[in-house]
Amino acid sequence: MTTTTSFEQLQLLEPLARALREQGYETPTPIQARAIPPLLEGRDLLGIAQTGTGKTAAFSLPILDLLAGDPHPTTPGQPSALILTPTRELAAQIGDSLAAYGRHTKITHTVIFGGVGQTPQVKTLRKGIDILVATPGRLLDLIDQRHVDLSAVEVFVLDEADRMLDMGFIRDVRKVIARLPEDRQSLLFSATMPQDIVELANSLLRDPLRVEVTPPATTVERIEQSVLLVEKADKRDLLVEVLKDRSIVRTLVFTRTKHGADRVVKHLRRAGEHAEAIHGNKSQGARERALESFRAGKSRILVATDIAARGIDVRDVTHVINFDLPNVPENYVHRIGRTARAGRAGHAISFCDTEEREYLRDIEKAIQLEVPIVEDHPFRSTVPFQRQKPKPPQQRAASGDGGTSRKKKSRSRRGGRRPRGRSGNGAGQ
Ligand code: AMP
């Protein structure tokens, strides 16, 4: 039996607890329950979690608590906490969360991102703010112009690290990290842990607590899943065929690669379907336009890569179509979780070519369900499918290894952590 933690047990400052009650939050999500107490004690954190798990509150609440519990005047251009996030939308969402949770405190924050004029951002920074939420490019610009100085940062959050990588921001991220003081608390969040992110985490975090959460299994159970066996060359025509079903009101189509996404969109447009693609090669503006058009119902099809689709919250997605099957079962669960939001039912249709059958078996093992095969479609592969494959000669390496077994490098760059004022529990009682 696991006991559910309550927000009271987390002993957040009273103004924060009050704001949470006003938000209607009753119990912490798993990542909040596991991450908040050690974060309040100043631990570094590696959070493997995607949007929808409550990770924003998991890092925002401890930051607000730490700063509000130890108030000091702000210095122009010198934030005490920095939250680095890949996109403007995510930055804005984090800003909204900080505003909501911190509304009864005096902690100030601002959000800066590119693609808009910098003057209003600079003006706000000059007034002095406690928490800065930023995308990497604009932040570096403002640092270079001396509008921002990171030397007073006590808490640093790197959000959606894998997406930073996908969008080509990792070098910028490293440059930002180089400007941070050695003595700080660091948090890294990523939905997946590719090798580059494992390395980044190793260089950024000191003896971090690792918290990994996956979307609740109940989501998977509520989704009507099916798989269509098809040859690779027929997938695009199959997609056009499947989309003739007008009960597909709003669908995300997942491809494994960015080029694949573009090719699918081109094909759909030729077939007279209005589709948009979002992925890391698209400009911020193009991604936002695509997303807006999808949200507004102007296009019912949004083609996305795994990483680009993360962090976007679109309601009423009726279907998820896996144009390509992911080779990591966890990504399958993440993808199909984009439908069936907020308790609704949803549909997940997967195309599986002959080479992907192995992935299908892995997925079925992971979700402990056999995904029903749709036999009746015009592009049915003629290659027979056996669910149980004869054992391959050598065991495949387990995928999705986050590198936990890697021996931690001992880092002496920081001495002991400067204790933050947790002398009183600050709970106001
Ligand atoms: P995030 O994963 O941070 O994007 O959060 C996903 C959504 O869950 C947001 O709309 C939050 O407002 C909401 N949320 C976060 N924590 C809780 C909680 N403990 N109870 C209810 N809703 C929450």
Short mmCIF file of C-alpha atoms and ligand atoms in Angstrom, two decimals:
data_model
loop_
_atom_site.label_atom_id
_atom_site.label_comp_id
_atom_site.label_asym_id
_atom_site.label_seq_id
_atom_site.Cartn_x
_atom_site.Cartn_y
_atom_site.Cartn_z
CA MET A 1 0.00 0.00 0.00
CA THR A 2 1.29 3.42 -0.82
CA THR A 3 0.14 6.26 1.30
CA THR A 4 -0.93 9.41 -0.44
CA THR A 5 0.96 12.48 0.58
CA SER A 6 -1.07 15.60 1.17
CA PHE A 7 0.03 19.13 0.45
CA GLU A 8 -0.07 19.81 4.22
CA GLN A 9 2.57 17.13 4.72
CA LEU A 10 4.84 18.95 2.30
CA GLN A 11 4.86 21.90 4.70
CA LEU A 12 4.88 24.60 2.12
CA LEU A 13 4.57 28.19 3.24
CA GLU A 14 1.03 29.12 4.10
CA PRO A 15 0.57 31.59 1.20
CA LEU A 16 1.53 28.82 -1.21
CA ALA A 17 -0.72 26.26 0.45
CA ARG A 18 -3.56 28.77 0.20
CA ALA A 19 -2.92 29.40 -3.49
CA LEU A 20 -2.96 25.65 -4.13
CA ARG A 21 -6.28 25.30 -2.38
CA GLU A 22 -7.61 28.11 -4.53
CA GLN A 23 -6.34 26.29 -7.61
CA GLY A 24 -8.34 23.29 -6.48
CA TYR A 25 -5.28 21.09 -6.00
CA GLU A 26 -6.02 18.50 -3.35
CA THR A 27 -3.21 16.00 -3.51
CA PRO A 28 0.28 16.29 -4.91
CA THR A 29 0.98 14.34 -8.08
CA PRO A 30 3.63 11.59 -7.71
CA ILE A 31 6.44 13.82 -8.94
CA GLN A 32 5.39 16.58 -6.57
CA ALA A 33 5.18 14.24 -3.61
CA ARG A 34 8.60 12.79 -4.33
CA ALA A 35 10.46 15.88 -5.48
CA ILE A 36 9.22 18.71 -3.30
CA PRO A 37 10.58 17.58 0.11
CA PRO A 38 14.17 17.01 -1.09
CA LEU A 39 14.05 20.17 -3.18
CA LEU A 40 13.06 22.15 -0.12
CA GLU A 41 16.17 20.80 1.53
CA GLY A 42 18.34 22.03 -1.30
CA ARG A 43 18.97 18.74 -3.14
CA ASP A 44 19.65 18.65 -6.86
CA LEU A 45 17.11 16.74 -8.90
CA LEU A 46 16.95 14.72 -12.07
CA GLY A 47 13.29 14.53 -13.00
CA ILE A 48 12.29 12.17 -15.77
CA ALA A 49 8.81 13.36 -16.51
CA GLN A 50 6.82 14.92 -19.26
CA THR A 51 4.20 17.62 -19.33
CA GLY A 52 0.98 16.54 -17.69
CA THR A 53 2.67 15.02 -14.64
CA GLY A 54 2.57 18.22 -12.61
CA LYS A 55 6.29 18.84 -12.98
CA THR A 56 5.89 22.61 -13.26
CA ALA A 57 4.47 22.83 -9.76
CA ALA A 58 7.08 20.31 -8.60
CA PHE A 59 9.84 22.81 -9.32
CA SER A 60 7.92 26.08 -8.98
CA LEU A 61 6.62 25.48 -5.46
CA PRO A 62 10.01 24.80 -3.82
CA ILE A 63 11.53 27.82 -5.58
CA LEU A 64 8.71 30.08 -4.40
CA ASP A 65 8.94 28.57 -0.94
CA LEU A 66 12.69 29.05 -0.68
CA LEU A 67 12.62 32.62 -1.91
CA ALA A 68 9.54 33.70 0.01
CA GLY A 69 10.92 32.12 3.19
CA ASP A 70 14.14 34.10 2.93
CA PRO A 71 13.18 37.41 1.35
CA HIS A 72 15.75 39.93 0.21
CA PRO A 73 15.51 42.96 -2.03
CA THR A 74 15.89 42.32 -5.73
CA THR A 75 18.80 43.70 -7.69
CA PRO A 76 18.18 44.95 -11.24
CA GLY A 77 18.97 42.25 -13.79
CA GLN A 78 19.98 39.68 -11.16
CA PRO A 79 17.41 36.94 -10.65
CA SER A 80 17.70 34.53 -7.72
CA ALA A 81 16.22 31.67 -9.73
CA LEU A 82 16.45 30.84 -13.41
CA ILE A 83 14.14 28.49 -15.29
CA LEU A 84 15.35 27.67 -18.77
CA THR A 85 12.81 26.19 -21.15
CA PRO A 86 12.91 25.53 -24.90
CA THR A 87 9.85 27.31 -26.21
CA ARG A 88 7.94 30.47 -25.73
CA GLU A 89 4.73 28.54 -25.02
CA LEU A 90 6.33 26.57 -22.23
CA ALA A 91 7.93 29.71 -20.85
CA ALA A 92 4.54 31.41 -20.81
CA GLN A 93 2.90 28.39 -19.15
CA ILE A 94 5.55 28.36 -16.44
CA GLY A 95 5.07 32.10 -15.96
CA ASP A 96 1.33 31.51 -15.51
CA SER A 97 2.00 28.78 -12.95
CA LEU A 98 4.38 30.98 -10.97
CA ALA A 99 1.79 33.75 -10.99
CA ALA A 100 -0.91 31.38 -9.78
CA TYR A 101 1.09 29.64 -7.05
CA GLY A 102 2.91 32.77 -5.92
CA ARG A 103 -0.05 35.11 -5.91
CA HIS A 104 -0.06 35.52 -2.13
CA THR A 105 3.69 36.05 -1.92
CA LYS A 106 5.79 39.03 -2.88
CA ILE A 107 8.00 36.96 -5.17
CA THR A 108 8.26 38.48 -8.61
CA HIS A 109 9.01 36.81 -11.91
CA THR A 110 9.19 37.58 -15.58
CA VAL A 111 9.26 35.61 -18.79
CA ILE A 112 11.65 36.38 -21.64
CA PHE A 113 11.76 34.78 -25.08
CA GLY A 114 12.77 35.65 -28.60
CA GLY A 115 10.70 36.63 -31.59
CA VAL A 116 9.37 39.76 -29.93
CA GLY A 117 10.92 43.14 -29.12
CA GLN A 118 13.24 43.09 -26.13
CA THR A 119 12.47 46.56 -24.75
CA PRO A 120 9.58 45.61 -22.45
CA GLN A 121 11.59 42.62 -21.21
CA VAL A 122 14.59 44.81 -20.45
CA LYS A 123 12.40 47.31 -18.60
CA THR A 124 11.00 44.61 -16.34
CA LEU A 125 14.46 43.18 -15.71
CA ARG A 126 15.69 46.62 -14.66
CA LYS A 127 13.09 46.75 -11.94
CA GLY A 128 14.59 43.59 -10.46
CA ILE A 129 12.81 40.26 -10.36
CA ASP A 130 13.24 37.15 -8.25
CA ILE A 131 12.57 34.44 -10.81
CA LEU A 132 13.47 34.57 -14.47
CA VAL A 133 11.85 32.19 -16.95
CA ALA A 134 13.69 32.25 -20.26
CA THR A 135 14.38 30.57 -23.56
CA PRO A 136 18.12 30.15 -24.17
CA GLY A 137 18.69 32.38 -27.21
CA ARG A 138 17.05 35.52 -25.89
CA LEU A 139 18.62 34.98 -22.49
CA LEU A 140 22.11 34.86 -24.00
CA ASP A 141 21.36 37.99 -26.03
CA LEU A 142 20.34 39.86 -22.92
CA ILE A 143 23.32 38.56 -20.97
CA ASP A 144 25.65 39.77 -23.73
CA GLN A 145 24.00 43.17 -23.59
CA ARG A 146 24.44 43.15 -19.81
CA HIS A 147 20.74 43.33 -19.09
CA VAL A 148 20.93 40.03 -17.21
CA ASP A 149 23.56 38.83 -14.81
CA LEU A 150 23.27 35.27 -13.53
CA SER A 151 25.80 35.56 -10.72
CA ALA A 152 23.10 35.65 -8.02
CA VAL A 153 21.19 32.58 -9.19
CA GLU A 154 20.58 30.20 -6.31
CA VAL A 155 18.26 27.77 -8.08
CA PHE A 156 18.55 26.72 -11.70
CA VAL A 157 15.96 24.64 -13.54
CA LEU A 158 16.60 23.16 -16.95
CA ASP A 159 13.21 22.14 -18.23
CA GLU A 160 12.52 19.76 -21.15
CA ALA A 161 16.20 19.07 -21.67
CA ASP A 162 15.62 16.51 -24.42
CA ARG A 163 13.59 19.00 -26.37
CA MET A 164 16.39 21.54 -26.03
CA LEU A 165 18.60 18.93 -27.67
CA ASP A 166 16.08 18.26 -30.43
CA MET A 167 15.76 21.95 -31.15
CA GLY A 168 19.51 22.42 -31.33
CA PHE A 169 19.77 24.52 -28.17
CA ILE A 170 22.22 22.40 -26.24
CA ARG A 171 25.20 24.61 -26.98
CA ASP A 172 23.27 27.65 -25.84
CA VAL A 173 22.25 25.79 -22.72
CA ARG A 174 25.87 25.00 -21.94
CA LYS A 175 26.76 28.65 -22.42
CA VAL A 176 24.07 29.66 -19.97
CA ILE A 177 25.26 27.07 -17.45
CA ALA A 178 28.77 28.47 -17.72
CA ARG A 179 27.44 31.82 -16.48
CA LEU A 180 25.87 30.39 -13.35
CA PRO A 181 27.58 30.53 -9.98
CA GLU A 182 29.06 27.27 -8.74
CA ASP A 183 27.10 27.37 -5.55
CA ARG A 184 23.55 26.71 -6.59
CA GLN A 185 20.79 24.15 -6.59
CA SER A 186 20.17 22.57 -9.99
CA LEU A 187 17.21 20.67 -11.40
CA LEU A 188 17.01 18.98 -14.76
CA PHE A 189 13.78 17.70 -16.27
CA SER A 190 13.59 15.56 -19.35
CA ALA A 191 11.00 13.15 -20.68
CA THR A 192 13.66 10.88 -22.13
CA MET A 193 17.32 10.42 -21.37
CA PRO A 194 19.39 10.24 -24.55
CA GLN A 195 23.14 9.98 -23.99
CA ASP A 196 23.72 13.71 -24.49
CA ILE A 197 21.28 14.50 -21.73
CA VAL A 198 22.81 11.91 -19.42
CA GLU A 199 26.14 13.67 -19.93
CA LEU A 200 24.63 17.08 -19.41
CA ALA A 201 22.95 15.89 -16.22
CA ASN A 202 26.22 14.46 -14.96
CA SER A 203 28.00 17.74 -15.47
CA LEU A 204 25.18 19.89 -14.12
CA LEU A 205 23.86 18.05 -11.10
CA ARG A 206 25.52 17.21 -7.83
CA ASP A 207 24.40 14.00 -6.18
CA PRO A 208 20.91 14.42 -7.62
CA LEU A 209 17.79 12.68 -6.50
CA ARG A 210 16.36 10.83 -9.47
CA VAL A 211 12.60 10.84 -9.81
CA GLU A 212 10.98 9.13 -12.73
CA VAL A 213 7.29 9.19 -13.42
CA THR A 214 5.25 7.84 -16.30
CA PRO A 215 1.71 8.73 -17.21
CA PRO A 216 -0.77 6.67 -15.21
CA ALA A 217 -1.57 3.26 -16.68
CA THR A 218 -5.27 4.01 -16.48
CA THR A 219 -4.77 6.37 -19.43
CA VAL A 220 -3.68 3.46 -21.58
CA GLU A 221 -6.65 1.41 -20.52
CA ARG A 222 -9.11 4.11 -21.50
CA ILE A 223 -7.77 4.32 -25.04
CA GLU A 224 -9.15 2.18 -27.81
CA GLN A 225 -6.03 0.93 -29.51
CA SER A 226 -5.63 -0.78 -32.85
CA VAL A 227 -2.80 -1.68 -35.18
CA LEU A 228 -2.76 -1.91 -38.98
CA LEU A 229 -0.11 -4.12 -40.54
CA VAL A 230 1.17 -2.45 -43.68
CA GLU A 231 4.25 -2.23 -45.87
CA LYS A 232 6.34 0.87 -45.42
CA ALA A 233 5.73 2.10 -48.98
CA ASP A 234 1.95 2.01 -48.48
CA LYS A 235 1.81 3.93 -45.22
CA ARG A 236 1.04 7.31 -46.72
CA ASP A 237 -1.81 5.97 -48.81
CA LEU A 238 -3.09 4.09 -45.81
CA LEU A 239 -3.09 7.32 -43.84
CA VAL A 240 -5.20 9.04 -46.47
CA GLU A 241 -7.58 6.09 -46.36
CA VAL A 242 -7.83 6.09 -42.57
CA LEU A 243 -8.44 9.84 -42.50
CA LYS A 244 -11.56 9.41 -44.64
CA ASP A 245 -13.24 8.49 -41.37
CA ARG A 246 -14.78 11.81 -40.35
CA SER A 247 -15.12 10.68 -36.73
CA ILE A 248 -11.44 11.58 -36.62
CA VAL A 249 -12.13 15.12 -35.55
CA ARG A 250 -8.71 16.09 -34.27
CA THR A 251 -5.71 13.84 -34.63
CA LEU A 252 -2.05 13.93 -33.86
CA VAL A 253 0.01 11.93 -36.34
CA PHE A 254 3.38 10.84 -35.02
CA THR A 255 6.39 10.21 -37.21
CA ARG A 256 9.80 9.15 -36.03
CA THR A 257 11.71 11.82 -37.94
CA LYS A 258 11.29 15.46 -38.86
CA HIS A 259 11.67 14.67 -42.56
CA GLY A 260 9.09 11.96 -42.22
CA ALA A 261 6.70 14.54 -40.74
CA ASP A 262 7.25 16.89 -43.67
CA ARG A 263 6.77 14.12 -46.21
CA VAL A 264 3.51 13.07 -44.59
CA VAL A 265 2.20 16.62 -44.63
CA LYS A 266 3.09 17.01 -48.29
CA HIS A 267 1.33 13.80 -49.18
CA LEU A 268 -1.79 14.70 -47.20
CA ARG A 269 -1.97 18.11 -48.82
CA ARG A 270 -1.74 16.52 -52.23
CA ALA A 271 -4.63 14.32 -51.21
CA GLY A 272 -6.63 17.41 -50.29
CA GLU A 273 -6.26 17.21 -46.51
CA HIS A 274 -5.29 20.28 -44.53
CA ALA A 275 -2.40 19.20 -42.32
CA GLU A 276 0.38 20.97 -40.46
CA ALA A 277 3.67 19.73 -39.06
CA ILE A 278 5.50 20.72 -35.92
CA HIS A 279 9.04 19.70 -35.16
CA GLY A 280 12.34 21.08 -34.08
CA ASN A 281 13.36 22.33 -37.54
CA LYS A 282 10.40 24.66 -37.73
CA SER A 283 10.73 28.21 -36.51
CA GLN A 284 8.97 29.18 -33.33
CA GLY A 285 6.48 31.21 -35.36
CA ALA A 286 5.71 28.34 -37.72
CA ARG A 287 5.17 25.97 -34.80
CA GLU A 288 2.85 28.36 -33.07
CA ARG A 289 0.83 28.96 -36.20
CA ALA A 290 0.48 25.23 -36.79
CA LEU A 291 -0.57 24.68 -33.22
CA GLU A 292 -3.04 27.53 -33.26
CA SER A 293 -4.62 26.32 -36.47
CA PHE A 294 -4.95 22.85 -34.92
CA ARG A 295 -6.32 24.15 -31.64
CA ALA A 296 -8.83 26.34 -33.41
CA GLY A 297 -9.98 23.37 -35.48
CA LYS A 298 -8.85 24.89 -38.79
CA SER A 299 -6.74 21.83 -39.45
CA ARG A 300 -7.76 18.52 -37.91
CA ILE A 301 -4.38 16.92 -38.50
CA LEU A 302 -1.15 17.84 -36.75
CA VAL A 303 1.91 15.82 -37.70
CA ALA A 304 4.58 15.78 -35.02
CA THR A 305 7.73 14.11 -33.84
CA ASP A 306 7.79 12.77 -30.29
CA ILE A 307 9.77 15.55 -28.80
CA ALA A 308 7.99 18.38 -30.58
CA ALA A 309 4.66 17.10 -29.38
CA ARG A 310 5.67 17.21 -25.78
CA GLY A 311 4.72 20.19 -23.78
CA ILE A 312 1.90 21.11 -26.06
CA ASP A 313 -1.43 20.80 -24.44
CA VAL A 314 -4.23 20.39 -26.92
CA ARG A 315 -7.58 19.39 -25.62
CA ASP A 316 -10.04 17.18 -27.42
CA VAL A 317 -7.55 15.19 -29.44
CA THR A 318 -9.87 12.38 -30.56
CA HIS A 319 -7.21 10.22 -32.21
CA VAL A 320 -3.50 9.59 -32.13
CA ILE A 321 -2.10 7.95 -35.24
CA ASN A 322 1.31 6.36 -35.03
CA PHE A 323 2.50 6.66 -38.60
CA ASP A 324 5.73 5.11 -37.37
CA LEU A 325 5.93 2.99 -34.26
CA PRO A 326 8.34 4.29 -31.66
CA ASN A 327 11.25 2.01 -30.84
CA VAL A 328 10.93 2.87 -27.16
CA PRO A 329 7.67 1.56 -25.63
CA GLU A 330 7.59 4.46 -23.20
CA ASN A 331 7.18 6.84 -26.13
CA TYR A 332 4.16 4.86 -27.30
CA VAL A 333 2.53 5.43 -23.94
CA HIS A 334 3.42 9.12 -24.04
CA ARG A 335 2.06 9.49 -27.54
CA ILE A 336 -1.26 7.80 -27.02
CA GLY A 337 -1.66 9.67 -23.75
CA ARG A 338 -2.19 12.79 -25.86
CA THR A 339 -5.68 11.58 -26.51
CA ALA A 340 -7.99 10.55 -23.67
CA ARG A 341 -7.13 13.68 -21.75
CA ALA A 342 -9.21 14.83 -18.83
CA GLY A 343 -11.00 11.53 -18.45
CA ARG A 344 -12.24 11.31 -22.03
CA ALA A 345 -11.96 8.21 -24.15
CA GLY A 346 -9.58 8.30 -27.08
CA HIS A 347 -8.35 6.27 -30.01
CA ALA A 348 -4.87 5.24 -30.95
CA ILE A 349 -4.24 3.79 -34.41
CA SER A 350 -0.78 2.44 -35.17
CA PHE A 351 0.73 1.61 -38.51
CA CYS A 352 3.22 -1.21 -38.24
CA ASP A 353 5.45 -2.18 -41.12
CA THR A 354 7.37 -5.42 -41.27
CA GLU A 355 10.48 -3.93 -39.71
CA GLU A 356 8.51 -2.42 -36.87
CA ARG A 357 6.93 -5.65 -35.71
CA GLU A 358 9.62 -6.05 -33.13
CA TYR A 359 8.68 -2.65 -31.69
CA LEU A 360 5.05 -3.72 -31.55
CA ARG A 361 6.00 -6.78 -29.51
CA ASP A 362 8.01 -4.62 -27.12
CA ILE A 363 5.13 -2.19 -26.75
CA GLU A 364 2.66 -4.95 -26.04
CA LYS A 365 4.98 -6.38 -23.44
CA ALA A 366 5.31 -2.98 -21.79
CA ILE A 367 1.61 -2.14 -21.72
CA GLN A 368 0.67 -5.75 -20.99
CA LEU A 369 -2.02 -5.72 -23.65
CA GLU A 370 -2.36 -7.19 -27.10
CA VAL A 371 -3.25 -4.39 -29.44
CA PRO A 372 -6.04 -5.65 -31.75
CA ILE A 373 -5.04 -5.98 -35.39
CA VAL A 374 -7.37 -4.46 -37.97
CA GLU A 375 -7.51 -7.06 -40.73
CA ASP A 376 -9.86 -5.27 -43.01
CA HIS A 377 -8.03 -2.49 -44.82
CA PRO A 378 -6.86 -2.12 -48.41
CA PHE A 379 -3.13 -2.01 -47.63
CA ARG A 380 -2.90 -5.05 -45.36
CA SER A 381 0.60 -6.51 -45.41
CA THR A 382 0.65 -10.03 -46.75
CA VAL A 383 3.60 -11.03 -44.56
CA PRO A 384 2.18 -13.22 -41.77
CA PHE A 385 2.56 -11.83 -38.26
CA GLN A 386 3.44 -14.01 -35.34
CA ARG A 387 2.96 -12.42 -31.96
CA GLN A 388 5.53 -14.63 -30.33
CA LYS A 389 8.75 -14.30 -32.18
CA PRO A 390 11.26 -17.16 -32.11
CA LYS A 391 13.94 -16.10 -29.70
CA PRO A 392 16.70 -14.14 -31.42
CA PRO A 393 20.22 -15.47 -30.95
CA GLN A 394 21.29 -12.69 -28.65
CA GLN A 395 19.25 -10.73 -26.22
CA ARG A 396 18.61 -7.21 -27.43
CA ALA A 397 19.91 -4.50 -25.16
CA ALA A 398 17.15 -3.00 -23.10
CA SER A 399 16.20 0.29 -24.65
CA GLY A 400 15.59 3.54 -22.85
CA ASP A 401 18.36 3.03 -20.34
CA GLY A 402 18.69 6.27 -18.54
CA GLY A 403 22.23 5.47 -17.52
CA THR A 404 21.47 5.14 -13.85
CA SER A 405 24.14 2.60 -13.30
CA ARG A 406 26.78 5.05 -14.41
CA LYS A 407 29.07 5.78 -11.57
CA LYS A 408 28.63 9.28 -10.38
CA LYS A 409 31.59 11.46 -10.96
CA SER A 410 32.64 13.05 -7.77
CA ARG A 411 32.54 16.74 -8.31
CA SER A 412 34.45 18.97 -6.04
CA ARG A 413 33.53 22.17 -7.79
CA ARG A 414 31.18 23.02 -5.02
CA GLY A 415 31.88 22.73 -1.39
CA GLY A 416 29.02 21.98 0.94
CA ARG A 417 25.73 23.44 -0.06
CA ARG A 418 24.99 26.76 1.46
CA PRO A 419 22.04 25.94 3.67
CA ARG A 420 18.97 27.94 2.81
CA GLY A 421 16.78 29.18 5.56
CA ARG A 422 14.73 26.15 6.43
CA SER A 423 15.25 26.78 10.12
CA GLY A 424 11.56 27.26 10.68
CA ASN A 425 9.37 25.13 8.54
CA GLY A 426 7.76 28.31 7.35
CA ALA A 427 4.38 26.74 7.40
CA GLY A 428 3.13 29.58 9.49
CA GLN A 429 1.88 27.44 12.32
P1 AMP B 1 2.44 20.16 -15.86
O1 AMP B 1 2.86 18.74 -15.97
O2 AMP B 1 3.27 20.91 -14.93
O3 AMP B 1 2.30 20.79 -17.20
O4 AMP B 1 0.95 20.17 -15.21
C1 AMP B 1 -0.13 19.60 -15.86
C2 AMP B 1 -1.45 20.15 -15.36
O5 AMP B 1 -1.78 19.60 -14.09
C3 AMP B 1 -1.51 21.65 -15.19
O6 AMP B 1 -2.70 22.10 -15.80
C4 AMP B 1 -1.55 21.88 -13.70
O7 AMP B 1 -2.30 23.02 -13.37
C5 AMP B 1 -2.20 20.62 -13.18
N1 AMP B 1 -1.73 20.21 -11.86
C6 AMP B 1 -0.46 20.18 -11.43
N2 AMP B 1 -0.39 19.71 -10.17
C7 AMP B 1 -1.64 19.40 -9.79
C8 AMP B 1 -2.22 18.86 -8.60
N3 AMP B 1 -1.47 18.51 -7.57
N4 AMP B 1 -3.55 18.69 -8.58
C9 AMP B 1 -4.31 19.02 -9.64
N5 AMP B 1 -3.84 19.53 -10.79
C10 AMP B 1 -2.51 19.72 -10.88
#
